[in-house]
Short mmCIF file of C-alpha atoms and ligand atoms in Angstrom, two decimals:
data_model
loop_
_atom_site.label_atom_id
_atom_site.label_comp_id
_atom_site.label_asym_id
_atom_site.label_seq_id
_atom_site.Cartn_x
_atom_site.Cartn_y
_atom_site.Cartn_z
CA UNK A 1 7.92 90.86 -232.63
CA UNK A 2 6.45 92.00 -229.33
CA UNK A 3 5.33 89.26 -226.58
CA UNK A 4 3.47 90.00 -223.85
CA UNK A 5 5.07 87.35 -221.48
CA UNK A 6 2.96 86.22 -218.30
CA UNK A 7 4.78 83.93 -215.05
CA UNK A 8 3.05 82.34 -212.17
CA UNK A 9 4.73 79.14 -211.63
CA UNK A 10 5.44 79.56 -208.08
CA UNK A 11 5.28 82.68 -205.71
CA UNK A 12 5.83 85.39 -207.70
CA UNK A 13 3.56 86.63 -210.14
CA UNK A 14 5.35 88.35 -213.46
CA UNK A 15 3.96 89.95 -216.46
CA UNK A 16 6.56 91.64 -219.01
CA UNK A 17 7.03 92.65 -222.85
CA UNK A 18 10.10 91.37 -224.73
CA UNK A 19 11.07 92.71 -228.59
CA UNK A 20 12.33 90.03 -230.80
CA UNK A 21 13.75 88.20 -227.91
CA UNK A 22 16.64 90.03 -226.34
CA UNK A 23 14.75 93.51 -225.52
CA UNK A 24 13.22 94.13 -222.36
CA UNK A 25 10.58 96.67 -222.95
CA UNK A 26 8.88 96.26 -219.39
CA UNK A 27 9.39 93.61 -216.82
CA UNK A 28 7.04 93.53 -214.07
CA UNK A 29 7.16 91.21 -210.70
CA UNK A 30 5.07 91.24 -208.01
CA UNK A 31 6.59 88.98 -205.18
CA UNK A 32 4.93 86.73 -202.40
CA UNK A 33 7.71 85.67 -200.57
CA UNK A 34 6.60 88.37 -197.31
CA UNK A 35 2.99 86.12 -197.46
CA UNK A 36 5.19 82.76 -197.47
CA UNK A 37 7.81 83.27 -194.90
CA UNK A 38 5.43 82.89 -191.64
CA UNK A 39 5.22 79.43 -193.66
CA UNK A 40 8.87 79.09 -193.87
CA UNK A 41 8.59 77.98 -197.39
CA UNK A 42 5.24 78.55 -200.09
CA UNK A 43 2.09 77.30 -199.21
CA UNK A 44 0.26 76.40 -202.24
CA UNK A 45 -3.64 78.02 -201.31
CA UNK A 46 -1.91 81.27 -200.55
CA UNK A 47 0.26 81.35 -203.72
CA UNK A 48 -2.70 80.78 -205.94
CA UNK A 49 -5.00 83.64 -204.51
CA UNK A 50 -2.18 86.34 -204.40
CA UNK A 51 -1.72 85.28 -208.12
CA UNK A 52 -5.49 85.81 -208.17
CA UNK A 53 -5.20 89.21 -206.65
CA UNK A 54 -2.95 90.92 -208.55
CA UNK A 55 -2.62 89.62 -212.21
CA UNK A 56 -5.17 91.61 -214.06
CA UNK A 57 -3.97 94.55 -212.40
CA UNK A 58 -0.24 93.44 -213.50
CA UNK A 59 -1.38 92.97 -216.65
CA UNK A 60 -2.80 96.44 -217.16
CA UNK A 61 0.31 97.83 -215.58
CA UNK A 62 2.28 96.03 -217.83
CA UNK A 63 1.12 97.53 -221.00
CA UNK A 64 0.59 101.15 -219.63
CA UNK A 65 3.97 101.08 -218.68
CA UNK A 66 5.21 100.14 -222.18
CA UNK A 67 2.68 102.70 -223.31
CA UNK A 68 1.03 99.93 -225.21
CA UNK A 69 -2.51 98.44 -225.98
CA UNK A 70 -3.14 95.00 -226.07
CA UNK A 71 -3.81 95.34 -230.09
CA UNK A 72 -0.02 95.71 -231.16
CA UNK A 73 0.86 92.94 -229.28
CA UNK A 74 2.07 89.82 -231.75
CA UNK A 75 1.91 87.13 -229.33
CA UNK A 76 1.16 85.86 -225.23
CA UNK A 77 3.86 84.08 -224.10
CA UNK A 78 3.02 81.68 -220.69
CA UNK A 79 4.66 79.08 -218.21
CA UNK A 80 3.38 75.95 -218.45
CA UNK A 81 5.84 74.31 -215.92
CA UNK A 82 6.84 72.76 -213.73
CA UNK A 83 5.79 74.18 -210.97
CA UNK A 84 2.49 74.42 -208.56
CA UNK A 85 -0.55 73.49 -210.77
CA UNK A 86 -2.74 75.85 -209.17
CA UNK A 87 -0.58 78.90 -209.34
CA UNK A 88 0.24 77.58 -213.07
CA UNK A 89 -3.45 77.57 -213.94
CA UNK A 90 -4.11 81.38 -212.91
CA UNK A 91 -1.29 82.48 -215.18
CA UNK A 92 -2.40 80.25 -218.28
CA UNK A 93 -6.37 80.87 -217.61
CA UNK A 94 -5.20 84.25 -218.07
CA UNK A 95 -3.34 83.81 -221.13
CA UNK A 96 -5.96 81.66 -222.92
CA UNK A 97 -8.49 84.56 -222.27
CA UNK A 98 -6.66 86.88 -223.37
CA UNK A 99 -5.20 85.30 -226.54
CA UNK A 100 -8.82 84.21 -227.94
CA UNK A 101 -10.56 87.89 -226.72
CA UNK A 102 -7.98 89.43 -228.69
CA UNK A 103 -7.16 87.00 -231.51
CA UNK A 104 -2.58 87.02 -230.44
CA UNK A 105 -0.99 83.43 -230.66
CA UNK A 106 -0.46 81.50 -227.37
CA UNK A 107 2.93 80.31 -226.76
CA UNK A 108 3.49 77.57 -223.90
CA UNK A 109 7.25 77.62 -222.50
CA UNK A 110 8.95 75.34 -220.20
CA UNK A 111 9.65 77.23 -216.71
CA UNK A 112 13.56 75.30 -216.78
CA UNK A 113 14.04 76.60 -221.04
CA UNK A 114 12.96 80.12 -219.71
CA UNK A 115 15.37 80.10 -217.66
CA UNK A 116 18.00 79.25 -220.06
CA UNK A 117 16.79 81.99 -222.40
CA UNK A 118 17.22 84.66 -219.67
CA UNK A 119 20.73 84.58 -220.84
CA UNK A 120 19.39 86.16 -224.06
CA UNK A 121 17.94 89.07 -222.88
CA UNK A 122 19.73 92.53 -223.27
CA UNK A 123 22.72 90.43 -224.92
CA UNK A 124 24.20 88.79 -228.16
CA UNK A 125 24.54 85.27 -226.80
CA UNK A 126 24.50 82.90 -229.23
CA UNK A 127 23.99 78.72 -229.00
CA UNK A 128 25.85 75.84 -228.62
CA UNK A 129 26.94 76.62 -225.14
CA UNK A 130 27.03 74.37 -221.96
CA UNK A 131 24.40 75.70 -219.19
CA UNK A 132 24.19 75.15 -215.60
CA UNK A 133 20.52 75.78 -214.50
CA UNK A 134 20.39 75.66 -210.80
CA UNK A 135 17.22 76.73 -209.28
CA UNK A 136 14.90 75.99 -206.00
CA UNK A 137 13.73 72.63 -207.69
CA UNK A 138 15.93 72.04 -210.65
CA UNK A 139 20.05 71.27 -210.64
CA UNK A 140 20.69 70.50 -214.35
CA UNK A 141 23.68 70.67 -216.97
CA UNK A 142 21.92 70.98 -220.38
CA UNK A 143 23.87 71.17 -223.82
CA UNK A 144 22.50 73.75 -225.54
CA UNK A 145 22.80 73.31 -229.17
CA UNK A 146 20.62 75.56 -230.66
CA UNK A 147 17.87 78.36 -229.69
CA UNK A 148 15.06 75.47 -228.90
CA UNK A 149 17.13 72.26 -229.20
CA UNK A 150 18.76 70.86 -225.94
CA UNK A 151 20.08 67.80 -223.76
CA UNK A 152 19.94 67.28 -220.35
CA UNK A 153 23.22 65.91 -219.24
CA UNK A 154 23.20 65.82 -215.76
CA UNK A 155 20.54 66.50 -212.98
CA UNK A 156 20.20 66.43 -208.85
CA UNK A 157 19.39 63.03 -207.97
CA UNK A 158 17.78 64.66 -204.75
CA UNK A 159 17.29 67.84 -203.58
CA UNK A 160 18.19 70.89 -205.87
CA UNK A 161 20.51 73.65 -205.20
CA UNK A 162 18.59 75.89 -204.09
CA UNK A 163 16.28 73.73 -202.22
CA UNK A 164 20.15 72.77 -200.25
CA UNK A 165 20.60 77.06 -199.66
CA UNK A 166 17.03 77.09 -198.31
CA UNK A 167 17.23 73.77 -195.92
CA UNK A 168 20.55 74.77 -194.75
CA UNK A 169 19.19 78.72 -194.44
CA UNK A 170 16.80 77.21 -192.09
CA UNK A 171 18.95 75.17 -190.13
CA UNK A 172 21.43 78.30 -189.40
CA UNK A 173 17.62 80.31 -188.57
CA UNK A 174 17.69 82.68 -191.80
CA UNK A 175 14.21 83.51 -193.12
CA UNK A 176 12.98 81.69 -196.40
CA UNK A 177 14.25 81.88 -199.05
CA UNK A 178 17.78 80.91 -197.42
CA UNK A 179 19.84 81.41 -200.63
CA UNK A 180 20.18 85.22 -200.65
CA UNK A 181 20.70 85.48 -196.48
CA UNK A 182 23.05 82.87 -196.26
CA UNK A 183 24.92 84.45 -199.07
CA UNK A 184 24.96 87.67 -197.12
CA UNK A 185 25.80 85.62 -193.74
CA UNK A 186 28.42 84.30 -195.71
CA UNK A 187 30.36 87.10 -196.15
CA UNK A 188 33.20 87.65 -193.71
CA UNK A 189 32.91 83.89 -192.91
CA UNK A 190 36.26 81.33 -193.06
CA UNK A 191 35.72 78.98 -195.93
CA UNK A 192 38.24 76.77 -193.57
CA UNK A 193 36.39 76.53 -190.53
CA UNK A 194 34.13 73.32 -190.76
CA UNK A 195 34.70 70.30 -192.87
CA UNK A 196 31.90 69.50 -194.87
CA UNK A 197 32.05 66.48 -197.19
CA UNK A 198 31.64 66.73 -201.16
CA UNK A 199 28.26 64.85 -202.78
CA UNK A 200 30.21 62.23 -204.46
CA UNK A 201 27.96 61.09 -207.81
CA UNK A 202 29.07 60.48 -211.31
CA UNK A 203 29.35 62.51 -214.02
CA UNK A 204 27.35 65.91 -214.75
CA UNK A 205 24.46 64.80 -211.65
CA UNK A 206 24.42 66.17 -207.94
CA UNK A 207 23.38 65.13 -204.92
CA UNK A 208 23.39 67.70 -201.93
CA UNK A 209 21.05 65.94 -199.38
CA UNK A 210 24.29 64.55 -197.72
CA UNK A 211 25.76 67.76 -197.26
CA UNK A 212 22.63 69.32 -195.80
CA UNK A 213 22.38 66.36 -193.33
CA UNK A 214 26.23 66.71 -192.71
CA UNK A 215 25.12 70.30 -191.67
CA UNK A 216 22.58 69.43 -189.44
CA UNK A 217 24.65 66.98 -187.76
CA UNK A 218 27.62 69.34 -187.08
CA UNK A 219 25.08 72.06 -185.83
CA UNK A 220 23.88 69.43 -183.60
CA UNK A 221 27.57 68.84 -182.37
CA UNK A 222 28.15 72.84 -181.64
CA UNK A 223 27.95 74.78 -179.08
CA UNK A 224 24.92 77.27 -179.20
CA UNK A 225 27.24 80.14 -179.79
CA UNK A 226 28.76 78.88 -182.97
CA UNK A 227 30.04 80.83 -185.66
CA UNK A 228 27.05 81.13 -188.25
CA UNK A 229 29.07 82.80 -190.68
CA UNK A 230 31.62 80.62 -190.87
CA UNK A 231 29.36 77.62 -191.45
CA UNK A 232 27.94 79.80 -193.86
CA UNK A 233 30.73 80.27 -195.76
CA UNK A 234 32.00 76.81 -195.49
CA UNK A 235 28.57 75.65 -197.32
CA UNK A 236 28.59 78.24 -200.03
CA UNK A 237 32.42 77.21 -201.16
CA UNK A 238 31.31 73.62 -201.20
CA UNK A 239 28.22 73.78 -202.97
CA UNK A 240 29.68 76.68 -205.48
CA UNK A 241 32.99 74.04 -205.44
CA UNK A 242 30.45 71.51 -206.97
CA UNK A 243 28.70 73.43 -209.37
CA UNK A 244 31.87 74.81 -210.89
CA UNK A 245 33.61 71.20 -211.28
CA UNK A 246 30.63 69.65 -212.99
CA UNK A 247 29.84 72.61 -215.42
CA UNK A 248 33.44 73.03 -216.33
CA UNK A 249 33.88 69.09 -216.57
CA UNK A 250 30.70 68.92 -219.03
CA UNK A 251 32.12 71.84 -220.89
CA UNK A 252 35.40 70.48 -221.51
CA UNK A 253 34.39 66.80 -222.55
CA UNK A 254 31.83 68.57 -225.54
CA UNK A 255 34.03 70.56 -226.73
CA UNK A 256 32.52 73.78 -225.59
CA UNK A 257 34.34 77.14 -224.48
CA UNK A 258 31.10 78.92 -222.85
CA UNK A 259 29.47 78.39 -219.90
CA UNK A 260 26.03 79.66 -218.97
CA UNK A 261 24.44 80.22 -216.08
CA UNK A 262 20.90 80.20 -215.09
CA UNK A 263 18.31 80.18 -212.55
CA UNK A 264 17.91 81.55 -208.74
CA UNK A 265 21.11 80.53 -207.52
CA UNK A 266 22.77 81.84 -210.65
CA UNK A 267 22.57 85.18 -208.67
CA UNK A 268 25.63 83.99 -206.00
CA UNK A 269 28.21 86.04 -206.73
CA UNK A 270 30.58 83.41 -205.24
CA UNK A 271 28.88 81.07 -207.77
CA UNK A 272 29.50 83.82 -210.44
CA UNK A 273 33.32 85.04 -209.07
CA UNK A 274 34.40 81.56 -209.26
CA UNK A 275 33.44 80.98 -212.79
CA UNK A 276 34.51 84.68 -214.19
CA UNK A 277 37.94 83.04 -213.25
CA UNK A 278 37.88 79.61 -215.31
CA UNK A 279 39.29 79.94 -219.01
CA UNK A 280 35.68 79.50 -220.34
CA UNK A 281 33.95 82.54 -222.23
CA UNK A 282 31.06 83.15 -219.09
CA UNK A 283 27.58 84.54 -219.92
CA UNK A 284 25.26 85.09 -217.23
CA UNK A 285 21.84 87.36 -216.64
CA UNK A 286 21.49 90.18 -215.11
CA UNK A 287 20.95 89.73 -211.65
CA UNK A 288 17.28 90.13 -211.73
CA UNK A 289 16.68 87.80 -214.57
CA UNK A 290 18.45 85.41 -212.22
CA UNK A 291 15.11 84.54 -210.16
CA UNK A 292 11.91 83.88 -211.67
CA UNK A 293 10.74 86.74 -213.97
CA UNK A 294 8.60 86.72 -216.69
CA UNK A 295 11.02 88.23 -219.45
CA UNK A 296 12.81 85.24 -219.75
CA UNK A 297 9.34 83.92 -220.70
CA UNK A 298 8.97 86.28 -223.45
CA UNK A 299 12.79 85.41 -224.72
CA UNK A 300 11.87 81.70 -224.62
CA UNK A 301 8.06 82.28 -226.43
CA UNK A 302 9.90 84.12 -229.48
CA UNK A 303 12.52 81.48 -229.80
CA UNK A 304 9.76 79.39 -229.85
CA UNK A 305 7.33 81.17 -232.13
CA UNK A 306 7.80 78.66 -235.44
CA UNK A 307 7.59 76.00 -233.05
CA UNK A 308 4.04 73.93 -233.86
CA UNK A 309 2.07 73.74 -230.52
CA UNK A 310 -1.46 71.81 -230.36
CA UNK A 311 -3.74 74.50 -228.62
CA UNK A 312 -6.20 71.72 -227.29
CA UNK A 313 -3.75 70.03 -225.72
CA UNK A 314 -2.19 72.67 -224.13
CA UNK A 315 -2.16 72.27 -220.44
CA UNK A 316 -0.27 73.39 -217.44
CA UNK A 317 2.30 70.68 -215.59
CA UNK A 318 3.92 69.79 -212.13
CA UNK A 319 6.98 68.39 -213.07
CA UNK A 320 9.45 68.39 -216.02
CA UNK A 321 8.75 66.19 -218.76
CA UNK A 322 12.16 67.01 -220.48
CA UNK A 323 13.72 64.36 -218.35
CA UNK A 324 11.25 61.92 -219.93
CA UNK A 325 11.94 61.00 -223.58
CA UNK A 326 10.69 63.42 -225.97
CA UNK A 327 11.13 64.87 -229.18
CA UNK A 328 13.48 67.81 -229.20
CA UNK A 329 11.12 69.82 -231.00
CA UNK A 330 8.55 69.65 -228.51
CA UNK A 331 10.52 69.74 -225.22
CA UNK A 332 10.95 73.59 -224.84
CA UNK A 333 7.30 74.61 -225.24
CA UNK A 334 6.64 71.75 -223.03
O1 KG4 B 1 14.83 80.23 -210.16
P1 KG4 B 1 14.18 80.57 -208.87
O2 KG4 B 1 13.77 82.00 -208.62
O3 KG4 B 1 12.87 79.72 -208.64
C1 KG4 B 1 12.74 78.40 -209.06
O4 KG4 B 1 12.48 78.19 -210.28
O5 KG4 B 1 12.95 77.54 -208.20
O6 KG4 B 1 15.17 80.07 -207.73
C2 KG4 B 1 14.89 80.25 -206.38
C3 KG4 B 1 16.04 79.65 -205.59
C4 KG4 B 1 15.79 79.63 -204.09
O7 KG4 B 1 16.10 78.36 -203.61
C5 KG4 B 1 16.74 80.68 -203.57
O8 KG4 B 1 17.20 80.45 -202.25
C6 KG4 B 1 17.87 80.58 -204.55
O9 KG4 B 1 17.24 80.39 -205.81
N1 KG4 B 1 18.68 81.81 -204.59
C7 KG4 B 1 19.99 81.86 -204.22
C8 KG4 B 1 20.38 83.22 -204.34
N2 KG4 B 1 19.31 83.94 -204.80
C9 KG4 B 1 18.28 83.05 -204.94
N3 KG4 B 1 20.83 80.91 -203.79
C10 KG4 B 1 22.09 81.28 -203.49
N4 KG4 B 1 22.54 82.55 -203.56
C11 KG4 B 1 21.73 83.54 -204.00
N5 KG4 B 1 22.18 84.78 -204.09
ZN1 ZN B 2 12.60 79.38 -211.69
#
């Protein structure tokens, strides 16, 4: 089954083809984040019209690249959230035209499910598995049980993981997004060098707005010359410290021997060191399925394809309603 898969939840705009799932045929991204940075993080109004710009063109890209026409394509595949309504709406307005011009199913996927299914691409992964989906506005631990049923176990009870890279990125003057510089900044820094204290919350949720304050208020404390580096580093083995303890915790109380990982920050490779040493089985995508892409969109639409979704309903959203009560069924198209 081919999907043409189409991403525009936030400031990168991503059209690609997945086979049955797990095959990347083509996986195109065209990113913002130059347009953004003057911003130091993404301004809505700008997000929307590069979207604007470039999509049909993406689109047509897309399918010459796969040396495809839009006829033997079985199904459009498109992010519904959460994530900025107006950036959502140019990728779905797209995928709504196309899908009735050209008679191809519409499949609506959950940004935070996509994510998950990025683990699926180019591999043999199979559920139950325990994930950690860490992201720019997401922290979760999510059983996985099967390819669309899951719980969400734990959560960031205020800022996200990635938000914490980017606020702290800023804070040590790194340009947005923080969570690849400061990783890079990181590298020949001493883990030992600052004390930073460790969100204390209970079971599988985070909380990392005390550590980015703690960081502010120890920059405030230094001397102007201070060792970036090491602050760096010092941030990067606490946070990846966290993550680690709560996905391995959640792992070991269900029973599970693989951990997943998922999302932007997924792409640390302390984050992904740390974990390929644990005695869990460790999946985790390719470093450019890592960041928002639009394969993972395809994975999740064909894992969804059985999956009844009311077409005049369908809409886009801001934030995720998994963490409201719903019907398993429903909550990864929605
Ligand atoms: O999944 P993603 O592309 O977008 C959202 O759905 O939010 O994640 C973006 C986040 C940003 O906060 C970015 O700083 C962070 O992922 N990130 C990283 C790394 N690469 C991206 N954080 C830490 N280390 C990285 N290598
Ligand atoms: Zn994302």
């Amino acid at each position: 089954m081919l999907i043409l898969a189409i991403e525009t939840s936030c400031d990168d705009t991503g059209c690609a083809i997945v086979e049955d799932g797990r095959k990347v045929i083509v996986n195109n991204i065209v990113s913002q984040i130059e347009k953004h940075q003057e911003f130091g993080g993404v301004k809505p109004s700008v997000a929307k019209q590069a979207h604007l710009d470039v999509i049909d063109k993406l689109i047509e890209q897309t399918l010459k690249d796969a040396n495809l026409t839009i006829e033997k394509i079985d199904a459009i595949a498109v992010t519904l959230g959460p994530g900025l309504v107006i950036s959502l709406l140019v990728g779905f307005n797209k995928a709504k035209e196309l899908a009735k011009k050209y008679n191809k199913k519409l499949i609506g996927v959950n940004h935070l499910f996509g994510h998950i299914c990025s683990n699926y691409l180019e591999s043999d992964l199979e559920p139950p598995f325990t994930c950690l989906l860490a992201s720019g506005g997401h922290t979760q631990v999510i059983n996985v049980k099967t390819f669309t049923d899951y719980e969400i176990i734990g959560t960031s009870l205020d800022d996200a993981c990635g938000e914490a890279f980017d606020k702290v990125g800023r804070l040590l003057g790194l340009p947005y997004p923080g969570g690849p510089h400061l990783e890079t900044l990181a590298i020949n820094g001493n883990i030992k060098a600052f004390e930073l204290p460790i969100g204390k919350v209970g079971n599988y949720d985070f909380s990392f707005s005390g550590l980015k304050t703690a960081v502010l208020r120890l920059i405030e404390k230094l001397p102007p010359d201070y060792n970036k580096s090491d602050l760096a580093a010092t941030f990067q083995d606490n946070v990846t410290n966290t993550l680690l303890k709560k996905v391995c915790k959640a792992a070991k109380d269900h029973n599970s021997n693989k951990i997943v990982i998922a999302g932007g920050v997924s792409a640390n490779k302390t984050l992904r060191k740390k974990l390929m040493d644990t005695e869990f089985q460790v999946f985790m995508p390719g470093l450019k399925y890592c960041t928002d892409n639009a394969a993972m969109i395809g994975s999740a639409g064909y894992f969804l394809r059985d999956i009844p979704q009311d077409l005049e309903t369908m809409d886009v959203f801001a934030r995720d309603p998994s963490s409201i009560k719903l019907k398993t069924a429903s909550r990864a198209a929605l």
